[in-house]
Short mmCIF file of the N, C-alpha and C atoms (twelve columns), coordinates in Angstrom:
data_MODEL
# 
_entry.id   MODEL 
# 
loop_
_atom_site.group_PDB 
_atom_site.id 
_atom_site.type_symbol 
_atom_site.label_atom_id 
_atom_site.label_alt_id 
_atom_site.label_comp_id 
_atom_site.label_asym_id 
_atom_site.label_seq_id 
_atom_site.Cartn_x 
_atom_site.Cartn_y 
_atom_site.Cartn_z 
_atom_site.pdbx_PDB_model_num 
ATOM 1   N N  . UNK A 1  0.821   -1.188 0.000   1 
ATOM 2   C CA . UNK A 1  0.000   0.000  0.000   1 
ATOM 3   C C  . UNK A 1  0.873   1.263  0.000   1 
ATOM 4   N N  . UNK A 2  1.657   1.257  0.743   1 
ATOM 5   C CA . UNK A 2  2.694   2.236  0.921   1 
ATOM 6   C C  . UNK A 2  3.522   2.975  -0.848  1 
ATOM 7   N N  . UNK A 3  3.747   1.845  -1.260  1 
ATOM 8   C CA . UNK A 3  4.738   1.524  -2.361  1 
ATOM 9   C C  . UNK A 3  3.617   2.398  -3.489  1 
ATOM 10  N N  . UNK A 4  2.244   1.982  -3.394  1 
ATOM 11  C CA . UNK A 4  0.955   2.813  -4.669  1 
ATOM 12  C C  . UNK A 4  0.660   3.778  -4.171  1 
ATOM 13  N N  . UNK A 5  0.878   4.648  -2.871  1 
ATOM 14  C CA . UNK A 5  0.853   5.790  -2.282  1 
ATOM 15  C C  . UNK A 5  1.954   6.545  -2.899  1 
ATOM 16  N N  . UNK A 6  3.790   6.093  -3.145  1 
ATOM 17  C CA . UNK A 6  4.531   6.572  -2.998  1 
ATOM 18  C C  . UNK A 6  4.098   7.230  -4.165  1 
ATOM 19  N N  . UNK A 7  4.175   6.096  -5.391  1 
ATOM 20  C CA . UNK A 7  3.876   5.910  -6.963  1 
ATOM 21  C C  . UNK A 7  2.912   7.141  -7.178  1 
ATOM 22  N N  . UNK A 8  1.853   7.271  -6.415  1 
ATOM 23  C CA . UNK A 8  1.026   8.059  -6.609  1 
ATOM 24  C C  . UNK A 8  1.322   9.853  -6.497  1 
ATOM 25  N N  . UNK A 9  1.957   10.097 -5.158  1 
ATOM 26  C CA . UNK A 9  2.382   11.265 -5.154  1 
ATOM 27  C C  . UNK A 9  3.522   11.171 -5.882  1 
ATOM 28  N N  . UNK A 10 4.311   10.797 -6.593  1 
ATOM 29  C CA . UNK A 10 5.748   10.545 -7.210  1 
ATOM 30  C C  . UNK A 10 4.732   11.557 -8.880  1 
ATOM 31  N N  . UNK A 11 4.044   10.731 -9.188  1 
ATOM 32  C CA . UNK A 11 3.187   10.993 -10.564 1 
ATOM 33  C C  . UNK A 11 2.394   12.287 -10.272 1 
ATOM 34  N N  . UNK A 12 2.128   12.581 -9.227  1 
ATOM 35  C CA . UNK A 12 1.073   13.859 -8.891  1 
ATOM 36  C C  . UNK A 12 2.309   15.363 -9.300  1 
ATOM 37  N N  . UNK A 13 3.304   14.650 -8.323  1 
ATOM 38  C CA . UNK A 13 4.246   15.869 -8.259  1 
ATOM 39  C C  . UNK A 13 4.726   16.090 -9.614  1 
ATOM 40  N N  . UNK A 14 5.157   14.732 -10.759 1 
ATOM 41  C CA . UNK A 14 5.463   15.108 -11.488 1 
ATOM 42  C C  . UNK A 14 4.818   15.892 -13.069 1 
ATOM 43  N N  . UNK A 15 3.472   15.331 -12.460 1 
ATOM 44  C CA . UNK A 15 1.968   15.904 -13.492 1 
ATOM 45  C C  . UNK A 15 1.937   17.164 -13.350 1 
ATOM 46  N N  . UNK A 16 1.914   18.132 -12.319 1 
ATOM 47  C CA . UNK A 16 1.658   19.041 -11.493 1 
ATOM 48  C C  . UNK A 16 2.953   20.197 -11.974 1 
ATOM 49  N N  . UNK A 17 4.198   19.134 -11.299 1 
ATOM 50  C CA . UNK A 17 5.250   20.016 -12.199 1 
ATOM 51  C C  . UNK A 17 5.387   20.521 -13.561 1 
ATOM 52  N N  . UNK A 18 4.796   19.973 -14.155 1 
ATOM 53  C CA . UNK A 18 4.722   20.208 -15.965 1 
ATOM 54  C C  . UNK A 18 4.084   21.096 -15.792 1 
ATOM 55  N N  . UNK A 19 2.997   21.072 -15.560 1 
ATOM 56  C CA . UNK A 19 2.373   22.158 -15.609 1 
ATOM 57  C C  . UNK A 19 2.504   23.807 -14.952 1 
ATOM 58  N N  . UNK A 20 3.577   23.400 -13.635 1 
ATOM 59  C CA . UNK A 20 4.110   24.832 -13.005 1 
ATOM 60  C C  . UNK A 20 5.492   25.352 -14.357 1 
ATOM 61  N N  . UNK A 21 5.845   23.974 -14.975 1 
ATOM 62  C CA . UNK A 21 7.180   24.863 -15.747 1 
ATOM 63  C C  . UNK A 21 6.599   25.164 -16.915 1 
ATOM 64  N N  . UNK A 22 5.572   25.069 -17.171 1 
ATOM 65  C CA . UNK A 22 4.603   26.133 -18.427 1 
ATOM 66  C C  . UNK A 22 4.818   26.879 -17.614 1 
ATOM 67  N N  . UNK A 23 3.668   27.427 -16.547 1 
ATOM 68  C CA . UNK A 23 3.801   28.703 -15.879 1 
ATOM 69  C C  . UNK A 23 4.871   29.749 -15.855 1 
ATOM 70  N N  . UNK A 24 6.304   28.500 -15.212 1 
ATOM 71  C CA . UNK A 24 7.439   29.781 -15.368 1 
ATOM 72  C C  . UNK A 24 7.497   29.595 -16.762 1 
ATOM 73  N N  . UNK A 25 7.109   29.165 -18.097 1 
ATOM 74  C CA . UNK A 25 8.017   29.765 -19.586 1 
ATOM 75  C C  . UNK A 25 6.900   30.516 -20.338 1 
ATOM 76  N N  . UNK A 26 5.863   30.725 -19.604 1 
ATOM 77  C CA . UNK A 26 4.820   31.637 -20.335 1 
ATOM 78  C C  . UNK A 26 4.323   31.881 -19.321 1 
ATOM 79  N N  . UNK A 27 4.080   32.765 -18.630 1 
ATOM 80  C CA . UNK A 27 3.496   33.177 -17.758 1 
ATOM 81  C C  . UNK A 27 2.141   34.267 -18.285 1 
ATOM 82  N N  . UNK A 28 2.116   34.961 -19.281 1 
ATOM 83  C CA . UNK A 28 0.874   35.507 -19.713 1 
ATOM 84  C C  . UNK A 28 0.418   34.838 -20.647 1 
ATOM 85  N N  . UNK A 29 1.020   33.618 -21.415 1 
ATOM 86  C CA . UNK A 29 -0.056  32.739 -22.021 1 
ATOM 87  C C  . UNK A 29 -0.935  31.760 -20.829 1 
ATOM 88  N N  . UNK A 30 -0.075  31.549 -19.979 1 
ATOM 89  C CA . UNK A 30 -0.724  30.873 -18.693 1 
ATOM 90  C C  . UNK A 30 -1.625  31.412 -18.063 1 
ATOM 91  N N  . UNK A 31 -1.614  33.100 -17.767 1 
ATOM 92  C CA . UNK A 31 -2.740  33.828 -17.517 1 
ATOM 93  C C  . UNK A 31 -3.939  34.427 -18.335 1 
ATOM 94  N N  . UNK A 32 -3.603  33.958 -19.615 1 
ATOM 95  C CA . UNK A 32 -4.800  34.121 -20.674 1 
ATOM 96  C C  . UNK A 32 -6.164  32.868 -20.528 1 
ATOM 97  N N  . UNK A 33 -5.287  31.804 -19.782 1 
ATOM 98  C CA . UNK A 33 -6.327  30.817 -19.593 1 
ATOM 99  C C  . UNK A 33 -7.351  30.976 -18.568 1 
ATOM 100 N N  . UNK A 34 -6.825  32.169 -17.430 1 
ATOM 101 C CA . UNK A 34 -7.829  32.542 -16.419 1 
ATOM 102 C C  . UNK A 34 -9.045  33.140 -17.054 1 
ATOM 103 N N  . UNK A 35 -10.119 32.673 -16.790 1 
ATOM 104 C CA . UNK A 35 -11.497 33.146 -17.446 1 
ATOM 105 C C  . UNK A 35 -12.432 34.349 -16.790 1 
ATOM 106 N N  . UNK A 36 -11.664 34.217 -15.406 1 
ATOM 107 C CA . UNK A 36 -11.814 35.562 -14.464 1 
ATOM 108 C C  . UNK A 36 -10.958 36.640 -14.810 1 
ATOM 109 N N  . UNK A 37 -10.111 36.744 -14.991 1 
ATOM 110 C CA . UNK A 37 -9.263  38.086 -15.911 1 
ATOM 111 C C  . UNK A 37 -8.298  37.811 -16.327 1 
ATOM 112 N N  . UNK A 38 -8.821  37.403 -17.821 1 
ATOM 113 C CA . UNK A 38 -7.993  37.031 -18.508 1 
ATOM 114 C C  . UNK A 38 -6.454  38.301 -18.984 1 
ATOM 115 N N  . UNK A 39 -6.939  39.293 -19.139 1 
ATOM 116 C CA . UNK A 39 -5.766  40.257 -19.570 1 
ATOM 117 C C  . UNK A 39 -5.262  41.049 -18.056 1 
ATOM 118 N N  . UNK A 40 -5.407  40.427 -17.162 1 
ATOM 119 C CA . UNK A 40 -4.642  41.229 -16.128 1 
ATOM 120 C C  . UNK A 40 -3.147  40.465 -15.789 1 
ATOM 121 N N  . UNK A 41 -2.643  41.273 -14.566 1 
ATOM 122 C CA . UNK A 41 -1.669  40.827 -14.485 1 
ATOM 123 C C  . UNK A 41 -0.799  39.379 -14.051 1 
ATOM 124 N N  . UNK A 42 0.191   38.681 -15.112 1 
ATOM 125 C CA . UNK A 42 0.426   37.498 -14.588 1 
ATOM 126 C C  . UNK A 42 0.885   37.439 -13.071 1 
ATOM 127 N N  . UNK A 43 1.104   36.124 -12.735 1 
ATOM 128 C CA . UNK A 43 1.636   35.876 -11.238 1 
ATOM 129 C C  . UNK A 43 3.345   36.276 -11.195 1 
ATOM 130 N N  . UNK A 44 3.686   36.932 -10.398 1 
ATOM 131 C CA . UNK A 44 5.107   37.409 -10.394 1 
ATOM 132 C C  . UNK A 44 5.685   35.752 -10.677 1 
ATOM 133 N N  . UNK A 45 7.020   35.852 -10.258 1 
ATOM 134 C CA . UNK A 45 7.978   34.919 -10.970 1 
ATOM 135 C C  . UNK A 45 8.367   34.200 -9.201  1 
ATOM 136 N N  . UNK A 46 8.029   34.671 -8.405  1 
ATOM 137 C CA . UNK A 46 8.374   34.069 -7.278  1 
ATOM 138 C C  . UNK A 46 7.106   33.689 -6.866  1 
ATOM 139 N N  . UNK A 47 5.898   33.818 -7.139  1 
ATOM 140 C CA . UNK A 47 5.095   32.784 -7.088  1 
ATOM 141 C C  . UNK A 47 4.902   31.519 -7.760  1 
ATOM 142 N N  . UNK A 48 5.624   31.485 -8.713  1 
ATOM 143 C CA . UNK A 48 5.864   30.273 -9.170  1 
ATOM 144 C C  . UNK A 48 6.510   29.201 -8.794  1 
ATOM 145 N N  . UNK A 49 8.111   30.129 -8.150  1 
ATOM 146 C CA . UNK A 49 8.899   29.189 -7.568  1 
ATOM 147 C C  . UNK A 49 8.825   28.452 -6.469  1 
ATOM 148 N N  . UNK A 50 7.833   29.446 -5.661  1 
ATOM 149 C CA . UNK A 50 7.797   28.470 -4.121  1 
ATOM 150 C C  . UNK A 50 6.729   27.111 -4.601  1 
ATOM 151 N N  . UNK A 51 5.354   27.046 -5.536  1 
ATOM 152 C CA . UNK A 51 4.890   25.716 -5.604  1 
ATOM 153 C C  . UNK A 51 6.037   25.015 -6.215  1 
ATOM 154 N N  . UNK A 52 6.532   25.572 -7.052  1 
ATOM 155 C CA . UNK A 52 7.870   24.408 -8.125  1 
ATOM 156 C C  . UNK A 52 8.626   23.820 -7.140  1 
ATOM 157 N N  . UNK A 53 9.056   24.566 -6.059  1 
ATOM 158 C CA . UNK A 53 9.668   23.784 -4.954  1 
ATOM 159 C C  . UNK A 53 9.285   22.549 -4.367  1 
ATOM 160 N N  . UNK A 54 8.236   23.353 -3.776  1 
ATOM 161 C CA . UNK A 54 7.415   21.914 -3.212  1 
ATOM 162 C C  . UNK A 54 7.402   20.835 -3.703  1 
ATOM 163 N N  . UNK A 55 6.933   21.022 -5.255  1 
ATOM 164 C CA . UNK A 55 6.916   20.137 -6.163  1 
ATOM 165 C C  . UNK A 55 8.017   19.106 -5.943  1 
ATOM 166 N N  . UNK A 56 8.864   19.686 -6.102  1 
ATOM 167 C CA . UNK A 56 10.144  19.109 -6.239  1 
ATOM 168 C C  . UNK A 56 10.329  18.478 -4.648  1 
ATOM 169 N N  . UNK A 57 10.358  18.925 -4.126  1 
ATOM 170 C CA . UNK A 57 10.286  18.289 -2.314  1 
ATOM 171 C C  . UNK A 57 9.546   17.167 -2.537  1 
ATOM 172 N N  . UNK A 58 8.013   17.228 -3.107  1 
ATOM 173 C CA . UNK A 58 7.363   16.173 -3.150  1 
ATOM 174 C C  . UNK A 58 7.468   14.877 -4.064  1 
ATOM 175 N N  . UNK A 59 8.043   15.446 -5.324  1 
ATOM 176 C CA . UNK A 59 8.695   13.950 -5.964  1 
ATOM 177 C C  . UNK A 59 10.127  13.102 -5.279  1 
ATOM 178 N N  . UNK A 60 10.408  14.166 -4.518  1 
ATOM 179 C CA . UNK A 60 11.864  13.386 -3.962  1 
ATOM 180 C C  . UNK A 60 11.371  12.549 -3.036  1 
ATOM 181 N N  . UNK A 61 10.311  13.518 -1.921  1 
ATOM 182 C CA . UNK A 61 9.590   12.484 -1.045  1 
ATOM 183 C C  . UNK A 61 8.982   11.141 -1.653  1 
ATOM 184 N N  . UNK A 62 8.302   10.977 -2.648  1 
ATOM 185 C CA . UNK A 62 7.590   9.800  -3.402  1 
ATOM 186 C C  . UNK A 62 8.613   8.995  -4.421  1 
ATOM 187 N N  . UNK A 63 9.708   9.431  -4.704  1 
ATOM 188 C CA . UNK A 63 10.652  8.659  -4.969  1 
ATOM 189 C C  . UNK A 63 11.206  7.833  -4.024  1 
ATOM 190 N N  . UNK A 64 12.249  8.587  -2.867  1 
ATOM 191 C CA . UNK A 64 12.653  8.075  -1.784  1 
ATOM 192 C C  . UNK A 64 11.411  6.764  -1.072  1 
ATOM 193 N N  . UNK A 65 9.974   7.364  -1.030  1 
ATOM 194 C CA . UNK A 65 9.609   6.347  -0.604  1 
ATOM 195 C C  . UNK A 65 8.930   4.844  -1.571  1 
ATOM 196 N N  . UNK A 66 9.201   5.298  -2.552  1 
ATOM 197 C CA . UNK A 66 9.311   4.584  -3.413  1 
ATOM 198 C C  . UNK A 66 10.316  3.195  -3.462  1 
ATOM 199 N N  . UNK A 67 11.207  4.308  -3.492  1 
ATOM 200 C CA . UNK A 67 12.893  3.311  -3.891  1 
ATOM 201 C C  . UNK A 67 12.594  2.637  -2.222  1 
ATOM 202 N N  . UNK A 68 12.725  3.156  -1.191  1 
ATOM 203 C CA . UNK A 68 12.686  2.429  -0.216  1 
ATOM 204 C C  . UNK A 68 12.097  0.992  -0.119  1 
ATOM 205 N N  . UNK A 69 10.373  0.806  -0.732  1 
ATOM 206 C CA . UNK A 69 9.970   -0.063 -0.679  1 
ATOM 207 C C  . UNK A 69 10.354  -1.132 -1.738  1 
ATOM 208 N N  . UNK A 70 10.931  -0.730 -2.767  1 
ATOM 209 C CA . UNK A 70 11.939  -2.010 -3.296  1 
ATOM 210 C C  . UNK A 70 12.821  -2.342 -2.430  1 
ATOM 211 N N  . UNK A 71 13.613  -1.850 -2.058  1 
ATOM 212 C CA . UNK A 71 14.681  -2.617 -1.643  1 
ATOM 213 C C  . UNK A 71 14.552  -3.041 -0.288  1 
ATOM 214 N N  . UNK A 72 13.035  -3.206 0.256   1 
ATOM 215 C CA . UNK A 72 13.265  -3.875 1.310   1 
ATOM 216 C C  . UNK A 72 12.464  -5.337 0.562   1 
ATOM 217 N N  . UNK A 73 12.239  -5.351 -0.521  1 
ATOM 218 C CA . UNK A 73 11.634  -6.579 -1.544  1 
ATOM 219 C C  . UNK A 73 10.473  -6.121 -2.331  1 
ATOM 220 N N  . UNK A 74 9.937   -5.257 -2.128  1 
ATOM 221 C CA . UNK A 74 9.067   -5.032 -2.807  1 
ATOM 222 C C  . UNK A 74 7.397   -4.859 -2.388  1 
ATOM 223 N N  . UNK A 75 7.810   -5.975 -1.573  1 
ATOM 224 C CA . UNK A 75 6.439   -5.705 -0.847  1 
ATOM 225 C C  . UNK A 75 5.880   -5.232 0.617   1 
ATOM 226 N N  . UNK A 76 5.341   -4.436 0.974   1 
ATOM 227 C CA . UNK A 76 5.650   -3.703 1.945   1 
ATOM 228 C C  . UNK A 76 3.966   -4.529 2.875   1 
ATOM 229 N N  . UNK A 77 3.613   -5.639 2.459   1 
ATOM 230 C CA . UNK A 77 2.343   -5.976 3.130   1 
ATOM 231 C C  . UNK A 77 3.195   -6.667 4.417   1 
ATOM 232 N N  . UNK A 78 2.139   -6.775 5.731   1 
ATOM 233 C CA . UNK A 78 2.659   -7.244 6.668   1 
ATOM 234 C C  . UNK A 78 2.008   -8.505 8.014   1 
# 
């Protein structure tokens, strides 16, 4: 269970990330998609970075616990 948890946030973070590094390489095509105001101003450039972080915190977390549960065999039932 552990191991399809890890898998899961591992894929979230990395789904999630794609989509924050559009954000940082277009940032007013990214804000054209807002349907609430569309021509106002994009999100500064350091709002981007602190979710991208996380992001990144969170695939390491779901890797690490990932890789962990191989190498104790694979299966983490008990």
């Amino acid at each position: 269970m552990r191991a399809i948890l890890a898998a899961l946030l591992l894929l979230f973070a990395a789904l999630v990330g794609v989509l924050e590094l559009v954000a940082l390489l277009d940032p007013v095509g990214t804000k054209m998609a807002d349907d609430g105001d569309p021509f106002g101003d994009p999100r500064r450039s350091w709002a981007t970075y602190v979710p991208s972080a996380m992001l990144i915190l969170a695939s390491i977390a779901g890797a690490t616990a990932l890789l962990r549960g191989f190498r104790k065999g694979g299966s983490n039932v008990r």
